[in-house]
C-alpha positions as a Python dict, from the first residue, in 0.01 Angstrom:
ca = {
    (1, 'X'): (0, 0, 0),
    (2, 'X'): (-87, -293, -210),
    (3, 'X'): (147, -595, -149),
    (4, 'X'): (152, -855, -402),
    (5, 'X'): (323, -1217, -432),
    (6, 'X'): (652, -1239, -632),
    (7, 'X'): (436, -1495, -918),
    (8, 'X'): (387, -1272, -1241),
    (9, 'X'): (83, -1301, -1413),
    (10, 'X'): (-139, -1073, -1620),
    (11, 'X'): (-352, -972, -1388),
    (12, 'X'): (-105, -854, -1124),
    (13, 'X'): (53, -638, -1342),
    (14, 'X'): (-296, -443, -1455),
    (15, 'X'): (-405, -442, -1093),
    (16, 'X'): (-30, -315, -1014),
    (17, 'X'): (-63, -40, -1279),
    (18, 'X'): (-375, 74, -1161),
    (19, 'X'): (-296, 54, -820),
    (20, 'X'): (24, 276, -840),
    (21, 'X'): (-217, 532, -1061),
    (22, 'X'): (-492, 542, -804),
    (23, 'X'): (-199, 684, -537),
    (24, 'X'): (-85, 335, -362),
    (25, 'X'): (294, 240, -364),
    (26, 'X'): (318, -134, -458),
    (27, 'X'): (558, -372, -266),
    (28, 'X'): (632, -748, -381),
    (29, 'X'): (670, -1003, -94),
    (30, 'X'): (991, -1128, -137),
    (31, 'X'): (1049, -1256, 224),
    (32, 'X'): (1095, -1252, 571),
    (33, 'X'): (1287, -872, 515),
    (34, 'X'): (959, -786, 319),
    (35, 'X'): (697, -808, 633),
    (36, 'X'): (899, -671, 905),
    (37, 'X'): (973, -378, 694),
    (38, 'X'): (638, -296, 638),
    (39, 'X'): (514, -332, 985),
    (40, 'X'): (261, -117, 1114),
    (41, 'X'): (133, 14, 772),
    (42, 'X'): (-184, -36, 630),
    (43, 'X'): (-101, -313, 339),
    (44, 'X'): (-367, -480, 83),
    (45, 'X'): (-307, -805, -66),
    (46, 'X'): (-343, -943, -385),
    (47, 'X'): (-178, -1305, -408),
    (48, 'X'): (-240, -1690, -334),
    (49, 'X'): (-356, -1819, 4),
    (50, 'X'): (-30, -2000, 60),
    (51, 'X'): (144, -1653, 103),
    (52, 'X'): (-138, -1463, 248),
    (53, 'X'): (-155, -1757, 530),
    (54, 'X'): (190, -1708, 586),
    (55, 'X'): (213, -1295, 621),
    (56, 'X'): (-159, -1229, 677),
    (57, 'X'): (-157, -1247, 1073),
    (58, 'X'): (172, -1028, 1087),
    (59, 'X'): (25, -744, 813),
    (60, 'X'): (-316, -748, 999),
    (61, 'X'): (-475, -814, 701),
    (62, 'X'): (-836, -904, 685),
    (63, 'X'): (-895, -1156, 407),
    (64, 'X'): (-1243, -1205, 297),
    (65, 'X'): (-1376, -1530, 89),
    (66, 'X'): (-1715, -1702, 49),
    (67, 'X'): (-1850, -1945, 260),
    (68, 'X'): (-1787, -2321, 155),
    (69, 'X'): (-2123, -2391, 175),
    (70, 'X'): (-2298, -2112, -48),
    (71, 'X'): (-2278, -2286, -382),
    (72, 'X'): (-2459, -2628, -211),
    (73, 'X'): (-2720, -2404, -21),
    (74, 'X'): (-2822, -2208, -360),
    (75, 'X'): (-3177, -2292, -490),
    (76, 'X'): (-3146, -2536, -776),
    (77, 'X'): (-3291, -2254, -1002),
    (78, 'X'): (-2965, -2046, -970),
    (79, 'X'): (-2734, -2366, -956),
    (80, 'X'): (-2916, -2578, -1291),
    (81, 'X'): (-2745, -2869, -1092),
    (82, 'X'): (-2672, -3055, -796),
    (83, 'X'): (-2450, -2995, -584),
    (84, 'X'): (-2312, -3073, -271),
    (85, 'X'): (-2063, -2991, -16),
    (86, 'X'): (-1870, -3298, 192),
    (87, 'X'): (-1535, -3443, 248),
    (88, 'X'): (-1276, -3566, 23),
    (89, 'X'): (-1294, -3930, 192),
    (90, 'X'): (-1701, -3907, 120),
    (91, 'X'): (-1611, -3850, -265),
    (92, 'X'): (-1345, -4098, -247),
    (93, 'X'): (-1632, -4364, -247),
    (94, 'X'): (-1822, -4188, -547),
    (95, 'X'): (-1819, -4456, -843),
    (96, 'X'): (-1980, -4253, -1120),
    (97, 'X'): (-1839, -3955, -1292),
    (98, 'X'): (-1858, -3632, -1123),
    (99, 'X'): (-1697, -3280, -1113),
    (100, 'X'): (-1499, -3162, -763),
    (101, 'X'): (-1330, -2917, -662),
    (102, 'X'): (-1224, -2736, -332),
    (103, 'X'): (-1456, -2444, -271),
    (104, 'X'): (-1167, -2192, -148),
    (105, 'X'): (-818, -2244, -224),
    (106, 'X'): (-707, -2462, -536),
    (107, 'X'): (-525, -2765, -336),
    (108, 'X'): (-588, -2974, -678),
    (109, 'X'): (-743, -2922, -1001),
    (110, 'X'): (-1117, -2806, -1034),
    (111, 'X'): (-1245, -3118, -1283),
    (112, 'X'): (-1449, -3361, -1423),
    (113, 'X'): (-1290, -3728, -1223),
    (114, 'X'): (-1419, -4047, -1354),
    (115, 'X'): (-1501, -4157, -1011),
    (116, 'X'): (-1367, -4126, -673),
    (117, 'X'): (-1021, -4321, -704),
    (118, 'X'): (-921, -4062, -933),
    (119, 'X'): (-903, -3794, -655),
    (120, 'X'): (-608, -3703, -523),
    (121, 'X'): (-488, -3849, -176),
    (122, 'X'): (-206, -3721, 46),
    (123, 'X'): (-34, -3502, 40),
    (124, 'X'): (115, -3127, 233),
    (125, 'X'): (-256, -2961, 191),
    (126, 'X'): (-548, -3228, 153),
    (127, 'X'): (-641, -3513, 377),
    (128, 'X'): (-954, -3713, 412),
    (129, 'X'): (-1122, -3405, 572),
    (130, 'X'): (-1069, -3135, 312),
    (131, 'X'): (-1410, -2999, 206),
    (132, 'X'): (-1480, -3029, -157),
    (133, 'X'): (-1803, -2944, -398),
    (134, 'X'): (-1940, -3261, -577),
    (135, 'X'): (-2190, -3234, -859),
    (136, 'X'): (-2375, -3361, -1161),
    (137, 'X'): (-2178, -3309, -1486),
    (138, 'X'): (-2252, -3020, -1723),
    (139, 'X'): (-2158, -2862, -1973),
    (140, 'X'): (-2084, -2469, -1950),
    (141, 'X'): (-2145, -2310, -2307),
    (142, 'X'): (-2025, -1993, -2208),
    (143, 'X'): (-1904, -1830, -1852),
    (144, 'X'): (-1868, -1473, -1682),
    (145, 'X'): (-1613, -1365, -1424),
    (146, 'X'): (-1806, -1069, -1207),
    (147, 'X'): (-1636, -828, -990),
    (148, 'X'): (-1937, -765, -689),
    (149, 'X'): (-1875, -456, -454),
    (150, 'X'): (-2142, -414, -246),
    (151, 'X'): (-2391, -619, -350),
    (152, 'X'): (-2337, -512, -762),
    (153, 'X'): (-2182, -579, -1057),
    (154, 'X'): (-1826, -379, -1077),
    (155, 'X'): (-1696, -501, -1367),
    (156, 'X'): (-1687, -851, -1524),
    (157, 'X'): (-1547, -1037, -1827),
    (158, 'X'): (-1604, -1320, -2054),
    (159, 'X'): (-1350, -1620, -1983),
    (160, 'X'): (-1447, -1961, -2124),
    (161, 'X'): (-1687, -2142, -2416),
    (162, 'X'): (-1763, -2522, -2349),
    (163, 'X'): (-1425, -2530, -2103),
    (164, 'X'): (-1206, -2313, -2344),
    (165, 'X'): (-1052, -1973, -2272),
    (166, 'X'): (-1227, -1679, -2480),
    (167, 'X'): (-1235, -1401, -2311),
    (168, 'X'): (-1384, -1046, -2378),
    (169, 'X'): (-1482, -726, -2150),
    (170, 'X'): (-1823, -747, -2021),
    (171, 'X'): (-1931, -405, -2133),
    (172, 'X'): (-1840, -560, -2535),
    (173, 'X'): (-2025, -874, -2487),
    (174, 'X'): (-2370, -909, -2670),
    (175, 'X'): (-2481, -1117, -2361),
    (176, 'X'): (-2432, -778, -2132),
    (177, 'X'): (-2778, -731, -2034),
    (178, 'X'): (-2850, -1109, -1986),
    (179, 'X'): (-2569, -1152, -1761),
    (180, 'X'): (-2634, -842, -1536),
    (181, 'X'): (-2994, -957, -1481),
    (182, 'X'): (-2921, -1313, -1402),
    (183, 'X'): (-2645, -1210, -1151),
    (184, 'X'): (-2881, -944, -1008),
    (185, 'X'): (-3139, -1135, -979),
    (186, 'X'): (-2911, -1391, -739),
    (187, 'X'): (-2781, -1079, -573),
    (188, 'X'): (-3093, -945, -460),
    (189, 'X'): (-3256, -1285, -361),
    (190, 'X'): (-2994, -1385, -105),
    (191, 'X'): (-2853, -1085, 30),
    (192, 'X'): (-2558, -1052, 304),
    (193, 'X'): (-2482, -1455, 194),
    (194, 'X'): (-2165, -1312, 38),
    (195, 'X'): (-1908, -1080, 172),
    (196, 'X'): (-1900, -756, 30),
    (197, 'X'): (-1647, -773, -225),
    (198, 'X'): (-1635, -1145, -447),
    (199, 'X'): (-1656, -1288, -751),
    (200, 'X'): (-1914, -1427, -938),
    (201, 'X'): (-1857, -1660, -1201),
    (202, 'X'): (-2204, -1708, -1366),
    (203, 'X'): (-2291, -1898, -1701),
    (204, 'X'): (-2530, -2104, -1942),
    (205, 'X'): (-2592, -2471, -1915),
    (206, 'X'): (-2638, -2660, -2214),
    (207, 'X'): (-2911, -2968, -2213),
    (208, 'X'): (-2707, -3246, -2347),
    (209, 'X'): (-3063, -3378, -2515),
    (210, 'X'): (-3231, -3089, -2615),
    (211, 'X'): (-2946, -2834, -2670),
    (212, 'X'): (-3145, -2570, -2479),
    (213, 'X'): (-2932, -2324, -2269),
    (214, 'X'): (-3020, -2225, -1905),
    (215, 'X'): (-2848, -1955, -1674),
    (216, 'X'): (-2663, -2098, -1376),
    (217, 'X'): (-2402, -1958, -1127),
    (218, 'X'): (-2034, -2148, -1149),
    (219, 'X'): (-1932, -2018, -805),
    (220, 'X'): (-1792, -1774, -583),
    (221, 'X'): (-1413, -1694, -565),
    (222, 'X'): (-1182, -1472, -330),
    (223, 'X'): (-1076, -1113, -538),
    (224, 'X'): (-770, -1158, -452),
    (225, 'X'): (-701, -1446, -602),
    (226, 'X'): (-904, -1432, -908),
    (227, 'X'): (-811, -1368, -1287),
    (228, 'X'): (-945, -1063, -1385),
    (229, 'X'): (-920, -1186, -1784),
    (230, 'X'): (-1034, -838, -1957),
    (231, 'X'): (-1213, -690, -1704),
    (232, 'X'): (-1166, -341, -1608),
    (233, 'X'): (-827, -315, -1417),
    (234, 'X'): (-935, -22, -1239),
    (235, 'X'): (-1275, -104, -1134),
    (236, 'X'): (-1184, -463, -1027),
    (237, 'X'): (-921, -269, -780),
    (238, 'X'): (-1146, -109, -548),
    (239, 'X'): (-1303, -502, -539),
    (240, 'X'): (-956, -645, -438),
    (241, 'X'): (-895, -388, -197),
    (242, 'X'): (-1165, -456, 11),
    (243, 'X'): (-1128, -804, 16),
    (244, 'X'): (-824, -811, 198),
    (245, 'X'): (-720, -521, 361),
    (246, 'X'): (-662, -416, 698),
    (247, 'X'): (-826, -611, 960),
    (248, 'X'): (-936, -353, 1186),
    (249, 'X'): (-1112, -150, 883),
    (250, 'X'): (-1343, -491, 769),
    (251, 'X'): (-1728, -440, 785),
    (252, 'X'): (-1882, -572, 1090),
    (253, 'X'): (-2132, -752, 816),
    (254, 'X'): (-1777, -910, 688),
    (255, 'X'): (-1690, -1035, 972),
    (256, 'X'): (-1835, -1416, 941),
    (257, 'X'): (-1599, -1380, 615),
    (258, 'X'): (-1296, -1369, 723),
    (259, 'X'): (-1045, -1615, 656),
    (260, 'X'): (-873, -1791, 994),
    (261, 'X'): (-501, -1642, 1023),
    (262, 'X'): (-234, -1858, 1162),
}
């Protein structure tokens, strides 16, 4: 059964479609009613991690997502910049420009802040301890969304030029081969640093001097909480389903991957 969260979007509704074709019913989470009715059977999730921290201990679902830490620890050959994970309070003090974001869950936008005092502070989900990725500015001149299963490439789109939606199916994009190569190339290089099911977002830096263009990996995201843009609904499936599922039926080498449940 794949159980998704009530918020429409594009992407549920392929993954929905392609789910109810494979041979799994589809239930939305509309509540309390919801859970307790589907007790006992083996659920999959696609949705935010508000909602999957709410129902995920009750479902016994096993949610997997990347360490915090595996965009910092990346060689600088893969990244193209620095980067480094700390604390919201550290990049409070920053006084240059720099680009932050939360490494898991989206508790405020992923962007380019004139210095620290423009973070956010307060509120229900971020405090002074909240881990967040600081680096270097850049410019992206293109990026790829990749669906990973088992160490390679699923499926994958084209989402953004320099920060702007475009998007296009992998398997149509003149960059194909370049794209598979980079991203295998990081695959095979740091094996089991990733759970088995994630996505890749992976792109080309532009030098702001020279105007020469670089691969670099973006980061890592949860499945099940990704865009899939126009990527094949039915291979990035089998990618969601693994990464949250049932709990007892994760991959010992998953393990270290699993989100906490309430």
């Amino acid at each position: 059964m794949l159980v998704t969260s009530a918020q429409q979007s594009g992407t549920r509704e392929l993954l929905v479609r392609a789910a109810l074709e494979s041979g799994l019913e589809h239930v939305v989470l509309e509540g309390p009613g919801t859970v307790a009715a589907m007790a006992g059977r083996a659920v999959h999730w696609y949705g935010g991690p508000l909602a999957a921290d709410r129902v995920a201990a009750r479902l016994g679902l096993g949610l997997l997502e990347p360490a915090d830490a595996w965009l910092a620890e990346l060689p600088e050959g893969f990244t193209g910049r620095r980067i480094e994970l700390t604390t919201l309070s550290e990049a409070w003090a920053g006084r240059r420009p720099m680009f932050v974001k939360p490494p898991g869950d989206k508790q405020f936008p992923a962007a380019v802040y004139a210095d620290g005092t423009r973070l956010p502070r307060g509120g229900e989900r971020i405090g002074p301890d909240t881990p967040v990725l600081v680096s270097e500015v850049v410019t992206f001149a293109v990026e790829y969304r990749l669906f990973v299963l088992d160490g390679r490439i699923a499926t994958g789109s084209r989402y953004a030029r320099y920060g702007r939606l475009d998007v296009a199916a992998l398997e149509q994009d003149p960059e194909e081969p370049a794209v598979r190569a980079f991203a295998e190339e990081l695959l095979s290089s740091r094996p089991g640093t990733v759970p088995s099911a994630v996505v890749i977002d992976v792109g080309r830096i532009q030098d702001p001097d020279t105007g020469a263009e670089r691969w670099a990996v973006v980061e890592a995201n949860m499945p099940w909480f990704a865009h899939g843009y126009a990527a094949r609904p039915n291979l990035v499936l089998p990618v969601v389903l693994r990464s949250a599922g049932p709990r007892d039926q994760v991959l010992a080498r998953d393990h270290r991957f699993l989100r906490p449940t309430a």
